[in-house]
PDB file of C-alpha atoms in Angstrom:
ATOM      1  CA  UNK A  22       0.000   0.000   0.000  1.00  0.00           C
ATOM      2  CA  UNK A  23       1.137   3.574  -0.715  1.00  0.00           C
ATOM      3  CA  UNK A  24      -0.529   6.865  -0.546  1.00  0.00           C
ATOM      4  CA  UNK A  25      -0.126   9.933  -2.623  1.00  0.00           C
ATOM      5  CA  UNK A  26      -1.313  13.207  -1.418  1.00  0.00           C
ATOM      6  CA  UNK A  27      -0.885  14.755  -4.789  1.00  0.00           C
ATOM      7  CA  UNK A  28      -0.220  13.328  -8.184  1.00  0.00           C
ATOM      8  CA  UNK A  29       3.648  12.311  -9.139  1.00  0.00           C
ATOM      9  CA  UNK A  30       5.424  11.573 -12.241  1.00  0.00           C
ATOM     10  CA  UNK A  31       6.691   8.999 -12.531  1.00  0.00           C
ATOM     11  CA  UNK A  32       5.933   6.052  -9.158  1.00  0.00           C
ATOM     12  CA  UNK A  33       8.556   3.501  -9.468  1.00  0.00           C
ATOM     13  CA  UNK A  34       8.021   0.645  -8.184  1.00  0.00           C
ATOM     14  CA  UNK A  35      10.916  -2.255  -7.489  1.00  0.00           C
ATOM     15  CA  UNK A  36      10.913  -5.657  -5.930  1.00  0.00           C
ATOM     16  CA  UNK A  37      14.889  -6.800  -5.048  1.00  0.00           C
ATOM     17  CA  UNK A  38      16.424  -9.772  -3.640  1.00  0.00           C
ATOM     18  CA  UNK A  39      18.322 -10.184  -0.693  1.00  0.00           C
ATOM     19  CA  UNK A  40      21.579  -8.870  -2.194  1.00  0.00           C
ATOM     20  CA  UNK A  41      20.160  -5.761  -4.021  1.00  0.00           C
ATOM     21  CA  UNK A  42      19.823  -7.411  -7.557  1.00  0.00           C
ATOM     22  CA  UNK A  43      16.460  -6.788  -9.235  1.00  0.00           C
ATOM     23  CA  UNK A  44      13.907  -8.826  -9.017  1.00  0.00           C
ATOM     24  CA  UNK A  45      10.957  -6.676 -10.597  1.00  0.00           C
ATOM     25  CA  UNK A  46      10.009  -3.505 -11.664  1.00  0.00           C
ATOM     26  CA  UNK A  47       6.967  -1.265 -12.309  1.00  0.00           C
ATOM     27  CA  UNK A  48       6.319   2.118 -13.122  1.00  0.00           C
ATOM     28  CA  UNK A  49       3.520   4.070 -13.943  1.00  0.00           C
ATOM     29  CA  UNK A  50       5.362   5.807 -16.650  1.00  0.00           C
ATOM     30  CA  UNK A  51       5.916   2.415 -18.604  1.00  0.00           C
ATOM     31  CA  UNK A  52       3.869   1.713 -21.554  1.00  0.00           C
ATOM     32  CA  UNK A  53       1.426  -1.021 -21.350  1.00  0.00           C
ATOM     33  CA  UNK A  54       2.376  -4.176 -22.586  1.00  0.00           C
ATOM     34  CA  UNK A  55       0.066  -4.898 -26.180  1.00  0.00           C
ATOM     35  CA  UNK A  56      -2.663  -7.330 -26.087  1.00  0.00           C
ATOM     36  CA  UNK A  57      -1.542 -10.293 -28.083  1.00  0.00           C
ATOM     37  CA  UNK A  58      -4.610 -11.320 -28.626  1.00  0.00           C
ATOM     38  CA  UNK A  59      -5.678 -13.132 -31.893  1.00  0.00           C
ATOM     39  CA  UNK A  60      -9.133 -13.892 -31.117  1.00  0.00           C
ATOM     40  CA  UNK A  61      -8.847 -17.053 -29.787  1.00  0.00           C
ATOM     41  CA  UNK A  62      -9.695 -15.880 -26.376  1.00  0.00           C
ATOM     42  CA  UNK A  63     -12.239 -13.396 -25.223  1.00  0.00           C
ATOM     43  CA  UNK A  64     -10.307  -9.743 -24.049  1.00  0.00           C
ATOM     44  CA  UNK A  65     -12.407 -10.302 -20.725  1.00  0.00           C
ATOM     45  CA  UNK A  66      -9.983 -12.979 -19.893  1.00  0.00           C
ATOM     46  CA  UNK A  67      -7.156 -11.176 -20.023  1.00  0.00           C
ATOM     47  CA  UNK A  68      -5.237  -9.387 -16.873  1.00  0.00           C
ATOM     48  CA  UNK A  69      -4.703  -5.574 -17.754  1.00  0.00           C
ATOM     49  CA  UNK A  70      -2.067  -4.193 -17.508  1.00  0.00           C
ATOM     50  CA  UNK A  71       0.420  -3.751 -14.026  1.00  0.00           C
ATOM     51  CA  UNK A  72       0.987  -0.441 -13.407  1.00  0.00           C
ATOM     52  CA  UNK A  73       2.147   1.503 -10.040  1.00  0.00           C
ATOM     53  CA  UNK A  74      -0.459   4.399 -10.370  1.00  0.00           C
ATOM     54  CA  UNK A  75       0.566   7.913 -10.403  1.00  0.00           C
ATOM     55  CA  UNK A  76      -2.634   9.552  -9.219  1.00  0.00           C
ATOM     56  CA  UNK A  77      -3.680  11.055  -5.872  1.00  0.00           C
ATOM     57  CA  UNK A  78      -5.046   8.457  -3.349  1.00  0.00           C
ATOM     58  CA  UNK A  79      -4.217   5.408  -1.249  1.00  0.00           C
ATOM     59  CA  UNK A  80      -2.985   2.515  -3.922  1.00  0.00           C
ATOM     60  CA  UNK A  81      -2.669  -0.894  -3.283  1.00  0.00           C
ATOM     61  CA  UNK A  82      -0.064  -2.611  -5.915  1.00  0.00           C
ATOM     62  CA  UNK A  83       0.197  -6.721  -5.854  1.00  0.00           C
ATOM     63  CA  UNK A  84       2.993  -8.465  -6.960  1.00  0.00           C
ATOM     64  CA  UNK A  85       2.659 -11.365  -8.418  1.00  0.00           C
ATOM     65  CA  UNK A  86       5.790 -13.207  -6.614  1.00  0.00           C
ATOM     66  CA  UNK A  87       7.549 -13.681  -9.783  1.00  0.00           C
ATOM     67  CA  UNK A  88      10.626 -12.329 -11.717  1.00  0.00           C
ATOM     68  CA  UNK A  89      10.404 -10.414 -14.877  1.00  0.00           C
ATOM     69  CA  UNK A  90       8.840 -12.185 -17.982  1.00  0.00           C
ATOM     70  CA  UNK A  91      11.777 -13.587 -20.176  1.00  0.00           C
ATOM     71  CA  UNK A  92      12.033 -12.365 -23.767  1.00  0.00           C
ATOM     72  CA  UNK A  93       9.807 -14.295 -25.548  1.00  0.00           C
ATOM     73  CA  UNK A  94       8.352 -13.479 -29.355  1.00  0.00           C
ATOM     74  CA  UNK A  95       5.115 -14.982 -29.116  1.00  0.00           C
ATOM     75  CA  UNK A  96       2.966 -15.093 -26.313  1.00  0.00           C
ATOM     76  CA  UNK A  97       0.074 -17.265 -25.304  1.00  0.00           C
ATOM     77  CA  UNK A  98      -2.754 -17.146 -22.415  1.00  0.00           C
ATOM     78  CA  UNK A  99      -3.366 -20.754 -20.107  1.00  0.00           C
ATOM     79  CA  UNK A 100      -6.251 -22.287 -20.736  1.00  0.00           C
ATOM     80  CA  UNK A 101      -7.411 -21.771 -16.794  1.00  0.00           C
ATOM     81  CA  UNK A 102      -8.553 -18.439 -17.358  1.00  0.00           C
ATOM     82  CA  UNK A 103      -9.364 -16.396 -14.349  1.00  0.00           C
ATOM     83  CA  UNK A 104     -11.823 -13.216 -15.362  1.00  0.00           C
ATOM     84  CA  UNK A 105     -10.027 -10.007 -16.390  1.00  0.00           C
ATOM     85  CA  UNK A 106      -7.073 -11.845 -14.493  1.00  0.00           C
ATOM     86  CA  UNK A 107      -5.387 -14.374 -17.219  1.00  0.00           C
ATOM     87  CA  UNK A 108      -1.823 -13.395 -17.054  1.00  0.00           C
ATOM     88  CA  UNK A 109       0.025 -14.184 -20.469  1.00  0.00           C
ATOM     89  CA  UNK A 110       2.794 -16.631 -20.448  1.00  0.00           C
ATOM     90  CA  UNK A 111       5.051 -17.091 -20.382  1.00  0.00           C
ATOM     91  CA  UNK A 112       5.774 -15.130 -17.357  1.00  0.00           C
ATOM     92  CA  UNK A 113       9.170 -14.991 -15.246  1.00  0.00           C
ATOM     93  CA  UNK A 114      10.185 -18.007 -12.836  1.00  0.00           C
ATOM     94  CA  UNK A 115       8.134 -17.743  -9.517  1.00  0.00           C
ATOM     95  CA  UNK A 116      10.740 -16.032  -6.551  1.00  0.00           C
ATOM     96  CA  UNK A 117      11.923 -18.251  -4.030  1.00  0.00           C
ATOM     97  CA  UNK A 118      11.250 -18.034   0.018  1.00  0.00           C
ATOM     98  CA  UNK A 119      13.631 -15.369   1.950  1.00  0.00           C
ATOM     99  CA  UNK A 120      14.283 -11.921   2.014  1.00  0.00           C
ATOM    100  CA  UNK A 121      13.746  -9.314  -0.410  1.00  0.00           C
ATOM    101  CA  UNK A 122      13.404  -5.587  -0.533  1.00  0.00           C
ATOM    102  CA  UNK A 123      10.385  -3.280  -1.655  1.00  0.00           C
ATOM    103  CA  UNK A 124      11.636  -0.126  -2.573  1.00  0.00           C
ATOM    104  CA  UNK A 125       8.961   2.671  -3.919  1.00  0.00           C
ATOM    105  CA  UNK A 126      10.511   5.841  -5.648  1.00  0.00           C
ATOM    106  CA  UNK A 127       8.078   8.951  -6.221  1.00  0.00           C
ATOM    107  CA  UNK A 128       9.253  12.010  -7.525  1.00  0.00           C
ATOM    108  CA  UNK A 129      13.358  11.159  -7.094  1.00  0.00           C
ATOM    109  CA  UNK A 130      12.843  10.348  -3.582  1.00  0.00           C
ATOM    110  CA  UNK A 131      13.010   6.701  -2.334  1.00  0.00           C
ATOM    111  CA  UNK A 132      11.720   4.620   0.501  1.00  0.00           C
ATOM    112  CA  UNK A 133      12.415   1.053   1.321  1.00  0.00           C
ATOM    113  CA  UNK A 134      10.882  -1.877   3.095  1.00  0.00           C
ATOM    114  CA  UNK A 135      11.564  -5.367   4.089  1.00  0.00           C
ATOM    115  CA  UNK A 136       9.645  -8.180   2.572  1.00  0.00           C
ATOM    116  CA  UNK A 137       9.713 -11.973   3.999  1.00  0.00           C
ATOM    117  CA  UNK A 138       8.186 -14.294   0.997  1.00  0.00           C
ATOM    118  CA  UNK A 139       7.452 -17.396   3.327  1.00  0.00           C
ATOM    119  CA  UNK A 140       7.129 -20.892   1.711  1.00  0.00           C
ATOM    120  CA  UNK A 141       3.267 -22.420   1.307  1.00  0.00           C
ATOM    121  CA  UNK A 142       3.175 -24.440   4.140  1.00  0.00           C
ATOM    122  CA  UNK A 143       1.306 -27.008   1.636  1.00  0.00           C
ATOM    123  CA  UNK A 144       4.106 -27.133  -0.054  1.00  0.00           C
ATOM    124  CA  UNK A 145       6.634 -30.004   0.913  1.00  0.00           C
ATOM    125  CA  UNK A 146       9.208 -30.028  -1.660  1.00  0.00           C
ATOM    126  CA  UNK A 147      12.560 -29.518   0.357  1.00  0.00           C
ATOM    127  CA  UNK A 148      14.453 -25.841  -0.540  1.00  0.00           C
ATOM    128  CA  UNK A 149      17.212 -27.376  -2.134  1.00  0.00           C
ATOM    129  CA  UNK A 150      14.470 -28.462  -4.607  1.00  0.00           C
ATOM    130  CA  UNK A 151      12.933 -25.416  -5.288  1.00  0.00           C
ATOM    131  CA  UNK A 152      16.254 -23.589  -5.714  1.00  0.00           C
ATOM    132  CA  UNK A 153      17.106 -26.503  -8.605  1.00  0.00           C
ATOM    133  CA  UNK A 154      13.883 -25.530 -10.404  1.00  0.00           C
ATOM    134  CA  UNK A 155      14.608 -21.770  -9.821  1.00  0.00           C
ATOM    135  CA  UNK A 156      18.192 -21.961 -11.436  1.00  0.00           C
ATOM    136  CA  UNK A 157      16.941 -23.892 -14.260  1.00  0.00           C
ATOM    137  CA  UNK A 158      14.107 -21.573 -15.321  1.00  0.00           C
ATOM    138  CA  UNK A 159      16.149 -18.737 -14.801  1.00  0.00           C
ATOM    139  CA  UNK A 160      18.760 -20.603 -17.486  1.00  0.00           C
ATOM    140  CA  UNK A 161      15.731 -20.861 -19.851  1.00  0.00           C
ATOM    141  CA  UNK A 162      14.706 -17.332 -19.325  1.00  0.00           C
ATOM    142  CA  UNK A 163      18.485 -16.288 -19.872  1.00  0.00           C
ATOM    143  CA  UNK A 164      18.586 -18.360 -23.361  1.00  0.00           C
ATOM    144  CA  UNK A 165      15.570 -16.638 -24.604  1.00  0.00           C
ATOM    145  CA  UNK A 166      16.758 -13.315 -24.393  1.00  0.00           C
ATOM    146  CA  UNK A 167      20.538 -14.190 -25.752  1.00  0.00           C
ATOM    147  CA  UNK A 168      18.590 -16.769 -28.549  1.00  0.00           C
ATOM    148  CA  UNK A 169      20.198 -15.219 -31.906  1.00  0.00           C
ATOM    149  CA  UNK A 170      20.133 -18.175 -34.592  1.00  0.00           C
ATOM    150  CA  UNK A 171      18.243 -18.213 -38.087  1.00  0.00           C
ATOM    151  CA  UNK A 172      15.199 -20.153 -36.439  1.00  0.00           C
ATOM    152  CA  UNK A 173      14.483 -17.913 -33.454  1.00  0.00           C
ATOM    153  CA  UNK A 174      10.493 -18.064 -33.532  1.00  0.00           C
ATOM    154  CA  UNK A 175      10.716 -21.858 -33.390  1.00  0.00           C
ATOM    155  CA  UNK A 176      13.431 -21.840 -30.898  1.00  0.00           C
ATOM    156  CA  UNK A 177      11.860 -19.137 -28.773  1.00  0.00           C
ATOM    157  CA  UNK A 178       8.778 -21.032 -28.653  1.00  0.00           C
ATOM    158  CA  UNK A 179      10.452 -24.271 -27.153  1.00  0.00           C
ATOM    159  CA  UNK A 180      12.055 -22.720 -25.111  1.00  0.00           C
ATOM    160  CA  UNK A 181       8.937 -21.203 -23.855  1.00  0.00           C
ATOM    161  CA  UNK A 182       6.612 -24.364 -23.324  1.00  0.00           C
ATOM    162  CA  UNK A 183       9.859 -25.565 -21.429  1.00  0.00           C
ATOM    163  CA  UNK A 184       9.850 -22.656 -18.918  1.00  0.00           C
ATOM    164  CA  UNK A 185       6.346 -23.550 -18.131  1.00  0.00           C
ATOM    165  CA  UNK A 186       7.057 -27.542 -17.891  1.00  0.00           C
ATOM    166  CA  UNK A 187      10.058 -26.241 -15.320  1.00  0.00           C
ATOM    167  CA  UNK A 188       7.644 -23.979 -13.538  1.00  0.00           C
ATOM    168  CA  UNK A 189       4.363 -26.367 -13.714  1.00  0.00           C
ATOM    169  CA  UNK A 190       4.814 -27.813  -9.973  1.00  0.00           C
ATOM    170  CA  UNK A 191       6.629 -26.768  -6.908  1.00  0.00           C
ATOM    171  CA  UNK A 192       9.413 -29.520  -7.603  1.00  0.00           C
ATOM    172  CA  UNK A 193      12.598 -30.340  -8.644  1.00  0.00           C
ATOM    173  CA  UNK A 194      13.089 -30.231 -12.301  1.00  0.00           C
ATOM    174  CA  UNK A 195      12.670 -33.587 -13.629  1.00  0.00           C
ATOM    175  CA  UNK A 196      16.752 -35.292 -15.564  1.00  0.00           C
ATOM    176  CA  UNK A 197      14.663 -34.873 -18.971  1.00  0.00           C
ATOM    177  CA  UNK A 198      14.113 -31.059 -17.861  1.00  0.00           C
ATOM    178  CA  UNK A 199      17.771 -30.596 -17.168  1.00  0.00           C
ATOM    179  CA  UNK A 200      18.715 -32.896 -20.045  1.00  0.00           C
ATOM    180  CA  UNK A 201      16.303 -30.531 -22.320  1.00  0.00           C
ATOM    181  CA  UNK A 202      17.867 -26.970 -21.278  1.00  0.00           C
ATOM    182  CA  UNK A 203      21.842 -28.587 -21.924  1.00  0.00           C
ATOM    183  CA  UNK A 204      20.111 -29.379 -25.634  1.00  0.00           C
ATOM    184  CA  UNK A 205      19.595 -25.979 -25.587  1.00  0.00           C
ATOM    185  CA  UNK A 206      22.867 -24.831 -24.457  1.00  0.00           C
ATOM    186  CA  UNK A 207      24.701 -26.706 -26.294  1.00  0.00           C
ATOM    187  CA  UNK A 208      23.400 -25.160 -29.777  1.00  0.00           C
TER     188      UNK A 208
END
């Protein structure tokens, strides 16, 4: 939650880890993100954009616990749409449990607070685990963005449903996971 007792320009908004790398970041001076939508799926589906907001008032701004989306040419929406809340995919690998920083910037001046991200206690996959799965999306997300070769779109797009098989559970990436990403890196 923030409040604004008179319109700034811009409200920058940034989520970092426990050693001050960046995690996330919003602003409400960023332009929105275009609708890739082909008609497949009705534009009530679809999440609008994120934006910190700029305007007088008390704001509430939810992130959605996960890094920044890798560079990906196409993009798709899941098929377990949530009303005017369908995020498109594929989005950035989900942050582990521990420490981060919220840091809120309005007008060139800055203020800072701790954030805890606990684990779902539902969740019994052992840390080591998760950290596995993190480091391997965040590989995947790394190869998109570097991904240079003749047959990008196809490339891109593999790489893409294989982010989401890595991130579909809260679990250890699976040796045909692992094995699939050194495919990758070794091309």
């Amino acid at each position: 939650y923030y409040y604004l007792k008179n319109a700034a320009d811009p409200v920058v908004l940034d989520v970092l880890d426990a050693v001050g790398k960046l995690v996330r970041h919003y602003s409400s001076a960023a332009p929105p993100e275009p609708a890739e939508n082909d008609l497949t799926y009705p534009s009530y589906w679809i999440r609008p954009p994120q934006l910190s907001s700029a305007a007088p008032g008390m704001h509430r701004f939810v992130w959605d616990l996960r890094y920044t989306s890798p560079d990906a040419l196409r993009h798709d929406y899941p098929m377990t749409a949530v009303y005017h809340n369908t995020p498109r995919e594929p989005r950035g690998p989900i942050a582990l449990p521990g420490e981060y920083t919220v840091k809120l910037t309005v007008n060139g001046t800055s203020f800072t607070q701790p954030l805890t991200l606990k684990m779902d206690p539902r969740i019994k996959t052992p840390p080591p685990d998760l950290k596995r799965q993190f480091d391997l999306a965040m590989t995947v997300v790394q190869m998109m963005g570097r991904n240079k070769s003749p047959d990008k779109a196809r490339v891109n797009g593999e790489l893409s449903r294989l982010l989401e098989a890595i991130e579909g559970a809260d679990m250890a990436p699976t040796p045909r996971m692992q094995s699939a990403v050194s495919e990758f890196e070794l091309k």
